[in-house]
Coordinates of C-alpha atoms in Angstrom, one line a residue:
Chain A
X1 CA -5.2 171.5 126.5
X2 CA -6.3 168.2 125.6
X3 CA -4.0 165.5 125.1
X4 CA -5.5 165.0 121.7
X5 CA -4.4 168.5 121.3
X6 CA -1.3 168.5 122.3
X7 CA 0.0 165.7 120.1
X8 CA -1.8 167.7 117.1
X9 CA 0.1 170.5 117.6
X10 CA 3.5 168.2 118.2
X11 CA 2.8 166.4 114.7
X12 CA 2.3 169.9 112.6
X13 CA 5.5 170.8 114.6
X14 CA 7.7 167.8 113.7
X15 CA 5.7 168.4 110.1
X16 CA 7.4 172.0 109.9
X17 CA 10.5 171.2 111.7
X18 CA 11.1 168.7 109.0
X19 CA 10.4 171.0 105.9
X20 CA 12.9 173.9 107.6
X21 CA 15.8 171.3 107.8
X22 CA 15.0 170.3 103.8
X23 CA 15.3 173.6 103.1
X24 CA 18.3 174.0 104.9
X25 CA 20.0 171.3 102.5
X26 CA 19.4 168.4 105.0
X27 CA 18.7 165.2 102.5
X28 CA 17.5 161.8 103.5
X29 CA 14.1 159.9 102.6
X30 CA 11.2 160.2 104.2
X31 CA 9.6 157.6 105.3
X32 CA 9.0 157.7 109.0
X33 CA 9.3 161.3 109.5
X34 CA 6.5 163.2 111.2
X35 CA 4.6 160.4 111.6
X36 CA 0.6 160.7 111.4
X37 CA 1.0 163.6 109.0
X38 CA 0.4 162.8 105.1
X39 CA 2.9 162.8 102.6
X40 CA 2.9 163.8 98.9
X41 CA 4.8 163.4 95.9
X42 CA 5.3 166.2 93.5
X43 CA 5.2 167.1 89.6
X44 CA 5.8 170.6 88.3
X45 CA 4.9 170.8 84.7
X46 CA 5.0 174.0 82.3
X47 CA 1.0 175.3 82.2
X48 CA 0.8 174.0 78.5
X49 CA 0.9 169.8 79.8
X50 CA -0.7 170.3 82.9
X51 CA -4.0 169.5 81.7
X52 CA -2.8 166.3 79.7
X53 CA -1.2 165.6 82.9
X54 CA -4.8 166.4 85.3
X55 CA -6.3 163.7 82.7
X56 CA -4.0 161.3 83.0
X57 CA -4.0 161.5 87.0
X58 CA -7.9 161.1 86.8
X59 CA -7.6 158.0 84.6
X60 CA -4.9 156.2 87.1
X61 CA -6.6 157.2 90.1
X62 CA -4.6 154.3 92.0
X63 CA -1.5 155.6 90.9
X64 CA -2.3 159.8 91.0
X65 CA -4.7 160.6 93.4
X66 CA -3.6 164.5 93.4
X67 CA -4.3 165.9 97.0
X68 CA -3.8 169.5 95.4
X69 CA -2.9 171.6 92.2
X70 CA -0.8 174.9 92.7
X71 CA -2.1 178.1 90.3
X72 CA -0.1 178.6 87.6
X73 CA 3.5 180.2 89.0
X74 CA 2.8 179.6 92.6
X75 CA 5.0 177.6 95.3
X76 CA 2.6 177.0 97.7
X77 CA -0.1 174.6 98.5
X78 CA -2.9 174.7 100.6
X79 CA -1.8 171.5 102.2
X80 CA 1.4 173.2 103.9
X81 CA 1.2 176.9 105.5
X82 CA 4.5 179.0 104.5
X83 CA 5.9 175.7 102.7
X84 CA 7.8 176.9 99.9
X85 CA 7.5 174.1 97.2
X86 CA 10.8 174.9 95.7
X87 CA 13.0 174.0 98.4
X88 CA 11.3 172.3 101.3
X89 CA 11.3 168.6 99.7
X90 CA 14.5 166.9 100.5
X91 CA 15.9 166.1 97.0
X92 CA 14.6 167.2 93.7
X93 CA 14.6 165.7 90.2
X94 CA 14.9 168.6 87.2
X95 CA 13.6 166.3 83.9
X96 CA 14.6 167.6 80.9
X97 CA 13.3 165.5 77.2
X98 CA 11.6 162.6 79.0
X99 CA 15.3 162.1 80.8
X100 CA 16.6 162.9 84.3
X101 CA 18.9 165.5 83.8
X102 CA 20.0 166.3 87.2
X103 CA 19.0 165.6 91.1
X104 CA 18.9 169.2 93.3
X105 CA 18.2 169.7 97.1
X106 CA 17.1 173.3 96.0
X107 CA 14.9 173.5 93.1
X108 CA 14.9 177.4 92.9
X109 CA 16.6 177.9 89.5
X110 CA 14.9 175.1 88.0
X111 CA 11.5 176.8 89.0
X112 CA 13.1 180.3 87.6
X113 CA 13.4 178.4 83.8
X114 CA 9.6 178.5 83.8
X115 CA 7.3 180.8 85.4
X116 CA 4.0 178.9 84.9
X117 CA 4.9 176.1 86.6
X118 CA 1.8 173.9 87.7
X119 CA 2.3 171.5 91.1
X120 CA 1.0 168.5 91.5
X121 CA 0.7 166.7 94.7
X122 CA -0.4 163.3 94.8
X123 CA -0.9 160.7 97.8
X124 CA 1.8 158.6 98.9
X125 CA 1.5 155.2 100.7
X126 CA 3.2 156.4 103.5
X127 CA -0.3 157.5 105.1
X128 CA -1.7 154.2 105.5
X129 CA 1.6 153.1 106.9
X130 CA 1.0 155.1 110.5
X131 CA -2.1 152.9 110.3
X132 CA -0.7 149.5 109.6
X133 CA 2.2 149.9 112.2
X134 CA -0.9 150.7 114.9
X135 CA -2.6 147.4 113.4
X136 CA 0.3 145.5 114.4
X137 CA 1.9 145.6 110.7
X138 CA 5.5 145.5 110.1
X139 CA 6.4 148.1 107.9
X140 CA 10.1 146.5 106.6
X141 CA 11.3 149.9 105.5
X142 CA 10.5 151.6 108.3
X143 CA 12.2 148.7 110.8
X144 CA 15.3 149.3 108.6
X145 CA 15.9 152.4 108.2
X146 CA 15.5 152.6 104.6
X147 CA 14.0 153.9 101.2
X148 CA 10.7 151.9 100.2
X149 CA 11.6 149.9 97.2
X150 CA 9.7 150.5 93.9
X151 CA 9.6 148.9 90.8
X152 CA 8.1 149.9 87.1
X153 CA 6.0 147.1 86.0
X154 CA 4.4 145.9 83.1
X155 CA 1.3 147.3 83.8
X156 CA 0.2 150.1 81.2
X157 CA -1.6 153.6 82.4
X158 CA -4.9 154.6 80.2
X159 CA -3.3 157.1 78.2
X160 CA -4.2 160.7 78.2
X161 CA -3.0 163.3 76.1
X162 CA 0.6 163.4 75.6
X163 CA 1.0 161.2 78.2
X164 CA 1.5 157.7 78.9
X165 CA 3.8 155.3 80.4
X166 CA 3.8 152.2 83.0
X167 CA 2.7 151.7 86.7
X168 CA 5.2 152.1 89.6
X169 CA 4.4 150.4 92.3
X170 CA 5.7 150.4 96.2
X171 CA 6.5 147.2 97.7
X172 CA 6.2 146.0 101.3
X173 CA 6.8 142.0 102.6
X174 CA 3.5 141.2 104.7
X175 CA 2.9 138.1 106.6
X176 CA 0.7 135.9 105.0
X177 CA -2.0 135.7 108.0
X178 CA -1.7 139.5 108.2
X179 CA -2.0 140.2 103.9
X180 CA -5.8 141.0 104.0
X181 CA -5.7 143.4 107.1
X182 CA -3.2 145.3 105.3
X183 CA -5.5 145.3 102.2
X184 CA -8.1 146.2 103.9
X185 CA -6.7 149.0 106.0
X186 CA -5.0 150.9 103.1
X187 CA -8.2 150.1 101.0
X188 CA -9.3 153.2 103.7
X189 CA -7.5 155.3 101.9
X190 CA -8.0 155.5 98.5
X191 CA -6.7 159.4 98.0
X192 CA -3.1 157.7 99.2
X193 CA -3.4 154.7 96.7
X194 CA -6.1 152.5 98.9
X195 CA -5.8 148.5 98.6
X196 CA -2.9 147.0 96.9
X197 CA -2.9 146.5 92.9
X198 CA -1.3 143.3 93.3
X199 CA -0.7 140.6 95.7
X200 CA 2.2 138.1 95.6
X201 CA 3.6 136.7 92.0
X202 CA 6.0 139.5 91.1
X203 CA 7.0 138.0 87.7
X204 CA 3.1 138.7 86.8
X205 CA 3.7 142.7 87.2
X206 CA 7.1 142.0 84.9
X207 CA 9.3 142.1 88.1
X208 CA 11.6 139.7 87.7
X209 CA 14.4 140.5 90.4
X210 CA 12.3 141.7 93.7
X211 CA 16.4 142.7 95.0
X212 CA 16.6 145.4 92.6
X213 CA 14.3 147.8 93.0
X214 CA 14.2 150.5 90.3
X215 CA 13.7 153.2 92.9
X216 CA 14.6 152.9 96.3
X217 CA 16.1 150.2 98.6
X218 CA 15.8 146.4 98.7
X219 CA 14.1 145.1 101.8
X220 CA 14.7 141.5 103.4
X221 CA 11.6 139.2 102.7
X222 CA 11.5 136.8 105.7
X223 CA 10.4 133.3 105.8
X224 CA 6.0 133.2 105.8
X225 CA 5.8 136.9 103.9
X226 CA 4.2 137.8 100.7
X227 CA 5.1 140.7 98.3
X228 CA 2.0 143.2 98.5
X229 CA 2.4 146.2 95.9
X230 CA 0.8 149.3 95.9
X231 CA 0.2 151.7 93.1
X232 CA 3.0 154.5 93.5
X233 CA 3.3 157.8 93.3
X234 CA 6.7 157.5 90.9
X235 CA 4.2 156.7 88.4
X236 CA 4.4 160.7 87.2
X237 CA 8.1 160.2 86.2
X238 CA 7.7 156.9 84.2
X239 CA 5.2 159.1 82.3
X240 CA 7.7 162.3 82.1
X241 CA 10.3 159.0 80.6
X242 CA 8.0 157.6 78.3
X243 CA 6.4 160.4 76.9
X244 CA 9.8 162.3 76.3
X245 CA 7.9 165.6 78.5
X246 CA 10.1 168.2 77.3
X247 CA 10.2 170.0 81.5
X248 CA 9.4 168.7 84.8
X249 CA 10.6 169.3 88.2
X250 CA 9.6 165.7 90.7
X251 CA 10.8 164.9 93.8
X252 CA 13.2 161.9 94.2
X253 CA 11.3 158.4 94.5
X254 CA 11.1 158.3 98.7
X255 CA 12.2 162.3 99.3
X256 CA 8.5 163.3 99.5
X257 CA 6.8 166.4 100.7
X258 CA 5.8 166.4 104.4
X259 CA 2.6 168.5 104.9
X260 CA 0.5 169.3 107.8
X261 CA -2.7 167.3 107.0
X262 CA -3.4 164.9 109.5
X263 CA -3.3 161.1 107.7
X264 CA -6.9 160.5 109.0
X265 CA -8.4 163.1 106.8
X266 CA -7.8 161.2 103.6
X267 CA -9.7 158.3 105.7
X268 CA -13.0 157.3 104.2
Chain B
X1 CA -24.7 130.2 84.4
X2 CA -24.8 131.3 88.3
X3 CA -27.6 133.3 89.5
X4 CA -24.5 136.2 90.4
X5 CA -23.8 136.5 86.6
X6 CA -27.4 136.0 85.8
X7 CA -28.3 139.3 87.8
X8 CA -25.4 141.2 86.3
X9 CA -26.6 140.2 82.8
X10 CA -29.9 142.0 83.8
X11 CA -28.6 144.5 85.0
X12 CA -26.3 145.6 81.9
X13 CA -29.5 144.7 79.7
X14 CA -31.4 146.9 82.0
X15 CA -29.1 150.1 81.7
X16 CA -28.5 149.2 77.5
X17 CA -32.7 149.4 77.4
X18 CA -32.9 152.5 79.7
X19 CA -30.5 154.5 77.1
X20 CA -32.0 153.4 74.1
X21 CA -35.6 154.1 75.4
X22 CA -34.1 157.4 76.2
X23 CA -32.4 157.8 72.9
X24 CA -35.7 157.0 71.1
X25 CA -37.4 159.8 73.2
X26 CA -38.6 158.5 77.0
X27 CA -38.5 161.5 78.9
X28 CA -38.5 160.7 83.0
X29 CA -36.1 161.0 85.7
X30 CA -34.0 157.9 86.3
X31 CA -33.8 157.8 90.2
X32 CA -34.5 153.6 90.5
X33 CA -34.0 152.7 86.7
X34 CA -31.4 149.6 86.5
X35 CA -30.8 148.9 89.8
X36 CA -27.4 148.3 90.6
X37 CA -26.1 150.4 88.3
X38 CA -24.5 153.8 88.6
X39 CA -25.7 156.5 87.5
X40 CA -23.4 159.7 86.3
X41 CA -24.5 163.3 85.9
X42 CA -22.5 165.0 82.9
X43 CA -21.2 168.5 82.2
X44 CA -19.6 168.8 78.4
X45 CA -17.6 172.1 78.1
X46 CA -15.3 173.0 74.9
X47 CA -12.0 172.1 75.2
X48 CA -10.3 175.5 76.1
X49 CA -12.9 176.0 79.5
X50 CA -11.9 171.7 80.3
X51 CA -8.8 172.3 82.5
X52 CA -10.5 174.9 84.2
X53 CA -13.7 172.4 85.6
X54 CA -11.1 169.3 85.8
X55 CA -9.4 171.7 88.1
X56 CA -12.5 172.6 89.8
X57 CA -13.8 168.9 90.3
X58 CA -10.1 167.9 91.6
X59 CA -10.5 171.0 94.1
X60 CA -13.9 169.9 95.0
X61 CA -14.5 166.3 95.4
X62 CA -17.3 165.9 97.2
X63 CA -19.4 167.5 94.7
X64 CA -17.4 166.9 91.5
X65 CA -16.3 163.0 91.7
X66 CA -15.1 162.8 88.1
X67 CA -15.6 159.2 86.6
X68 CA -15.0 159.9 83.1
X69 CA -13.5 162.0 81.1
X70 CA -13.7 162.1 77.1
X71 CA -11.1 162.9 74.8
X72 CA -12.2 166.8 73.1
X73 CA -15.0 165.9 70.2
X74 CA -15.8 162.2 71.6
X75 CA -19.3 161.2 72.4
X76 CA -18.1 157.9 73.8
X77 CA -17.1 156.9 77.3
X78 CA -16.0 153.7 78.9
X79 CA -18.4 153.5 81.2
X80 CA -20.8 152.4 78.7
X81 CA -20.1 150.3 75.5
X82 CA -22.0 151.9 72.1
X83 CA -23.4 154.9 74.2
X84 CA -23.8 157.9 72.9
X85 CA -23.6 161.3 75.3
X86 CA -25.5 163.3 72.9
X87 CA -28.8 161.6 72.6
X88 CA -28.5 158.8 75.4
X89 CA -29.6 161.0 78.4
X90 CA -33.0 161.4 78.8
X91 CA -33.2 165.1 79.0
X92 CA -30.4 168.1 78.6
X93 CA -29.6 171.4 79.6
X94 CA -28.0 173.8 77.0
X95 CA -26.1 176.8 78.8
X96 CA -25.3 180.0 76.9
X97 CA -23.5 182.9 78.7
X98 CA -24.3 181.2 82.4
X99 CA -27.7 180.9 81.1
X100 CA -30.0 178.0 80.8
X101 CA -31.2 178.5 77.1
X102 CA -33.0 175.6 76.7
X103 CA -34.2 171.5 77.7
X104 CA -33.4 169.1 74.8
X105 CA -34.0 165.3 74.8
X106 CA -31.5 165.4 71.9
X107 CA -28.5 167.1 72.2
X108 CA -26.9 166.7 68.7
X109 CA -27.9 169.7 67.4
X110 CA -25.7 171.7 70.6
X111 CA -22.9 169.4 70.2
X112 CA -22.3 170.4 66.7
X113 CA -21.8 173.8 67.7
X114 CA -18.6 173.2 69.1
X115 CA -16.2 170.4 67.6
X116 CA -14.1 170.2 70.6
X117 CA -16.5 169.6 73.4
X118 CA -14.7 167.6 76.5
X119 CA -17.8 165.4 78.3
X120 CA -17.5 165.3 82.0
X121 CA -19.3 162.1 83.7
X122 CA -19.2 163.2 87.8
X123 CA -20.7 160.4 90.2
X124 CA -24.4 160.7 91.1
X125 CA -25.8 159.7 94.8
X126 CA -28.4 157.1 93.4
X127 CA -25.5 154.7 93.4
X128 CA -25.3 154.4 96.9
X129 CA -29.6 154.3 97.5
X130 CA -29.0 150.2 96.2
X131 CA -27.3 149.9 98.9
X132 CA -29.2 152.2 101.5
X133 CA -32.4 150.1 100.4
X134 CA -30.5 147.4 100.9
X135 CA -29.9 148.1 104.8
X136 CA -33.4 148.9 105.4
X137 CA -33.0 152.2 105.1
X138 CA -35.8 154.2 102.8
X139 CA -35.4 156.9 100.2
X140 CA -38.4 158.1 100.3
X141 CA -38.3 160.0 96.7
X142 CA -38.0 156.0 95.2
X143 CA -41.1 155.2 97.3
X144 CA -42.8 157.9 96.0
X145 CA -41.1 157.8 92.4
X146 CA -40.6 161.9 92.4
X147 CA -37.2 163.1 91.4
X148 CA -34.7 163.6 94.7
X149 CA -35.0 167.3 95.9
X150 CA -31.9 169.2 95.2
X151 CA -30.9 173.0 97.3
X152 CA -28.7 175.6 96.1
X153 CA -26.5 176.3 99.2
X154 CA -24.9 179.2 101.0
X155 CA -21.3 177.0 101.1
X156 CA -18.7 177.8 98.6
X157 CA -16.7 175.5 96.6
X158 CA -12.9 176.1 96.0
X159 CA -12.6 177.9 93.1
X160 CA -10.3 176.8 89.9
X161 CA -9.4 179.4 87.1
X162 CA -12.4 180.6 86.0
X163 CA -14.6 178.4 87.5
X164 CA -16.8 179.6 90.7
X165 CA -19.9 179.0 92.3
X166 CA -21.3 177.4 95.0
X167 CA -22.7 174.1 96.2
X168 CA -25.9 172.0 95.5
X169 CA -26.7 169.5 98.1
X170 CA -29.8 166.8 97.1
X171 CA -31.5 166.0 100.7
X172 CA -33.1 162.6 101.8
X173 CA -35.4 161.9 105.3
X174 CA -33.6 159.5 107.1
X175 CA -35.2 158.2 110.3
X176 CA -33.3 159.6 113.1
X177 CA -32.0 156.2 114.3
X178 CA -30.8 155.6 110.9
X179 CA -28.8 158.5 110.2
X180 CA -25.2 157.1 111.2
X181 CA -26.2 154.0 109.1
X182 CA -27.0 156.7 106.5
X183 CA -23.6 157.9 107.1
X184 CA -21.8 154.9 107.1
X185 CA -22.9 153.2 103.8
X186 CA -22.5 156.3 101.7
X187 CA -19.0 157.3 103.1
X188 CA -17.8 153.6 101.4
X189 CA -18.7 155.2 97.8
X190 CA -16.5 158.4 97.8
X191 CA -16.7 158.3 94.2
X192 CA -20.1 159.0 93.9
X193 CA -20.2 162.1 97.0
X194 CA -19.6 159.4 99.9
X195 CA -20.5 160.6 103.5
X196 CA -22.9 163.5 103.8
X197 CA -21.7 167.5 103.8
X198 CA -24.6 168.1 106.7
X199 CA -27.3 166.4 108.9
X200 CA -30.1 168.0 110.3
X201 CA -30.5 172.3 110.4
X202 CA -31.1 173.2 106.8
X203 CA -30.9 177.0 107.4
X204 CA -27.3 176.6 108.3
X205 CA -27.0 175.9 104.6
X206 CA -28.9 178.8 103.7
X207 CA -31.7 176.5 102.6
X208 CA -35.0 178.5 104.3
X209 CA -37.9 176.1 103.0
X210 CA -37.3 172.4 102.3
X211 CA -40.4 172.6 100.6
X212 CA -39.2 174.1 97.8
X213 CA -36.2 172.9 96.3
X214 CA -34.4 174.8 93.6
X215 CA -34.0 171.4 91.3
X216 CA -36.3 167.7 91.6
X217 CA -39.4 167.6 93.8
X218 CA -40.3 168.1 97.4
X219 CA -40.2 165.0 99.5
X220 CA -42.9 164.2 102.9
X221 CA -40.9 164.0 105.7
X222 CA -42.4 162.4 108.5
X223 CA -42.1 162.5 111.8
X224 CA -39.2 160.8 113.5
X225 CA -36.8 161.6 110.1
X226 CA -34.1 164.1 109.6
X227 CA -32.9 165.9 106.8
X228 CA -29.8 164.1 105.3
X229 CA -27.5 166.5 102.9
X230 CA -25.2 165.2 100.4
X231 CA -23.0 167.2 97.7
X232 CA -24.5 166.5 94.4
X233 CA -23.5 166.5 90.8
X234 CA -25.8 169.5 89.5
X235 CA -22.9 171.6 91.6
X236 CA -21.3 172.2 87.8
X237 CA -24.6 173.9 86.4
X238 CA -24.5 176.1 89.5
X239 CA -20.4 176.7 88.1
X240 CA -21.9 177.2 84.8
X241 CA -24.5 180.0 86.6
X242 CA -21.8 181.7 88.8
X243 CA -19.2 181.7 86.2
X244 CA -20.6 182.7 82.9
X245 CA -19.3 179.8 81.4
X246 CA -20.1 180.9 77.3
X247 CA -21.0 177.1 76.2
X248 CA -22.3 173.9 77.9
X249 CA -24.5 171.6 77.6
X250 CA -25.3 169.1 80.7
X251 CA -28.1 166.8 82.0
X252 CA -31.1 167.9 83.4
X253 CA -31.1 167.6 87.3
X254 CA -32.6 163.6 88.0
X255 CA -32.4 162.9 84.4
X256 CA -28.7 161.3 84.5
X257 CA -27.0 159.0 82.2
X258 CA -27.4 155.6 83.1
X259 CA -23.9 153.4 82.7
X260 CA -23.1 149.6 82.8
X261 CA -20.6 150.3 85.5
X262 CA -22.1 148.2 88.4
X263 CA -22.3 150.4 91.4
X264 CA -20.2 148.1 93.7
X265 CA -17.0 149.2 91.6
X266 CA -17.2 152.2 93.7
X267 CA -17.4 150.3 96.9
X268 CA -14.4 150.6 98.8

């Protein structure tokens, strides 16, 4: 056994060891956990919007890159072996008229309202982060302890369908000398959002208070950092708001969906 | 007026004259027309069978890079200002029952058979020979101005609904010291197929005579090259052909549609 091999086999294990203890109820974000193994956000959508929804992912690539789409009805994805989509993300949001309705740990009877259920999963800027940490990157959340913080900005979608709605974006504080390694490391990884949408100048994404995050936790900004954004995976459920969809099921913003795909696969 | 803007002025003016040559009539394949800009290959389905390929193209990137996507009944996309999908491709392929039932260079007449028609535009691996040429590196079908050769192959795609089939590869002699190069410069462009599916052995892909490709013409290969294998945009006609798809219309194979996106948007 190779050591290559070994710490393989120890990442798919933390990856599956972290998806039991969802499902057992245990709730906290993310980020951090199994490192070197991708994670995904999630939107489950009744069969009739999910191919408004498919559109509008392929439109906003940045934003939704989908890493996989579930058959109609099913709670599985190839990305995961035995994961059960229903309960193995840490905290669940059930969206009912374009409005959060209610958050879950076990999305089981949420899933029961509909039984043609299409999942989406889509990229999250976690998987570059493995990356940037090995480059010598401080990842602020991650030093922490804490939730990424996101914002909705000003930044309109291309429409598709029924749906539309703003950009989320992911923020991270980067040292200024360090700004266009970051960009050009995640920029490897355009199915988990690639290079950052926006660099520095909140107020010109319509973020006016970088402290209050919409989603998430605030991060210190120290002296010599810049505010780098990335296009976010939340983006789904600014759509779900501001086209009023009538059902979804997300996960929270930060509670993703640990798989077993290695982060270097979605390397280009 | 820099000499940068200059050449992207050409350019644009290059692709506009391309399509309305073709629109007028011009029948050729388009492998080294406007330089610099991509080329798409198209596949327009009616609206019920368009979640079923968006699905398919999500589940099988490499082959199905979708760039475009038009709203049902559109012959507009904005990857080209005042084109027109129906008469702006320089040949067409009308599909009835899985069935190629005809070659049009005008495809109005198919178009107004079905009012609801969604037009797929799917990245096409001329956008990444700019920059293969560029590095020194030959294609040897633009040397000898033949279309690229194109292989049905023995490797499945994922399938999506009702949507099967398997893949088409096109195939280019790369000199044997050049191959990683090869490999390198098209894995930046994952939009338009990236990195190649296989290098070297064409029976392991079920192709027994590279003589004889099933789409385009045979290339020389001389001594000292290899035979370089990259997933290719006809991959939907062979969907069409495995699936029984009722209606389609797409472009020929080599006869693309030629778009004023410059091919360095799909650089990353």
């Amino acid at each position: 056994m190779t050591a290559v091999a070994d710490a393989r086999i120890a990442a798919v294990t933390a990856a599956r060891e972290a998806r039991a203890m969802y499902r057992s109820g245990f709730v906290a974000p993310t980020a951090g956990i199994a490192p070197g193994m991708t994670q995904a956000n999630m939107i489950s959508l009744p069969k009739d919007w999910a191919y408004d929804f498919l559109l509008y992912a392929q439109r906003n690539p940045k934003a939704c890159p989908v890493l996989d789409v579930s058959d109609p009805g099913s709670h599985s994805t190839m990305l995961a072996d035995g994961a059960d989509l229903r309960t193995d993300i840490p905290l669940y949001r059930v969206w009912r008229d374009g409005e959060l309705a209610e958050e879950v740990t076990d999305a089981s009877a949420a899933w029961a309202e509909h039984p043609d259920l299409v999942t989406f999963l889509i990229g999250c800027s976690f998987t570059f982060e493995t990356p940037l940490l090995e480059a010598g990157i401080e990842v602020r959340h991650i030093t922490d302890g804490t939730n990424v913080p996101m914002y909705r900005t000003n930044r309109q979608c291309r429409p598709a369908g029924r749906f539309k709605g703003e950009m989320v974006v992911s923020m991270r504080p980067i040292q200024a000398d360090r700004v266009a390694d970051a960009a050009t490391i995640s920029g490897r990884f355009p199915s988990v959002h690639g290079s950052p949408v926006h660099v520095g100048e909140p107020a010109l994404l319509g973020i006016n208070d970088l402290a209050a995050p919409d989603f998430g936790d605030a991060v210190r900004i120290e002296p010599g950092e810049v505010p780098v954004f990335w296009a976010c995976g939340v983006t789904p459920q600014a759509a779900v708001m501001a086209s009023g969809v009538p059902f979804a099921v997300t996960h929270a913003p930060g509670y993703m969906f640990v798989t077993d795909v290695a982060d270097s696969t979605y390397h280009v």
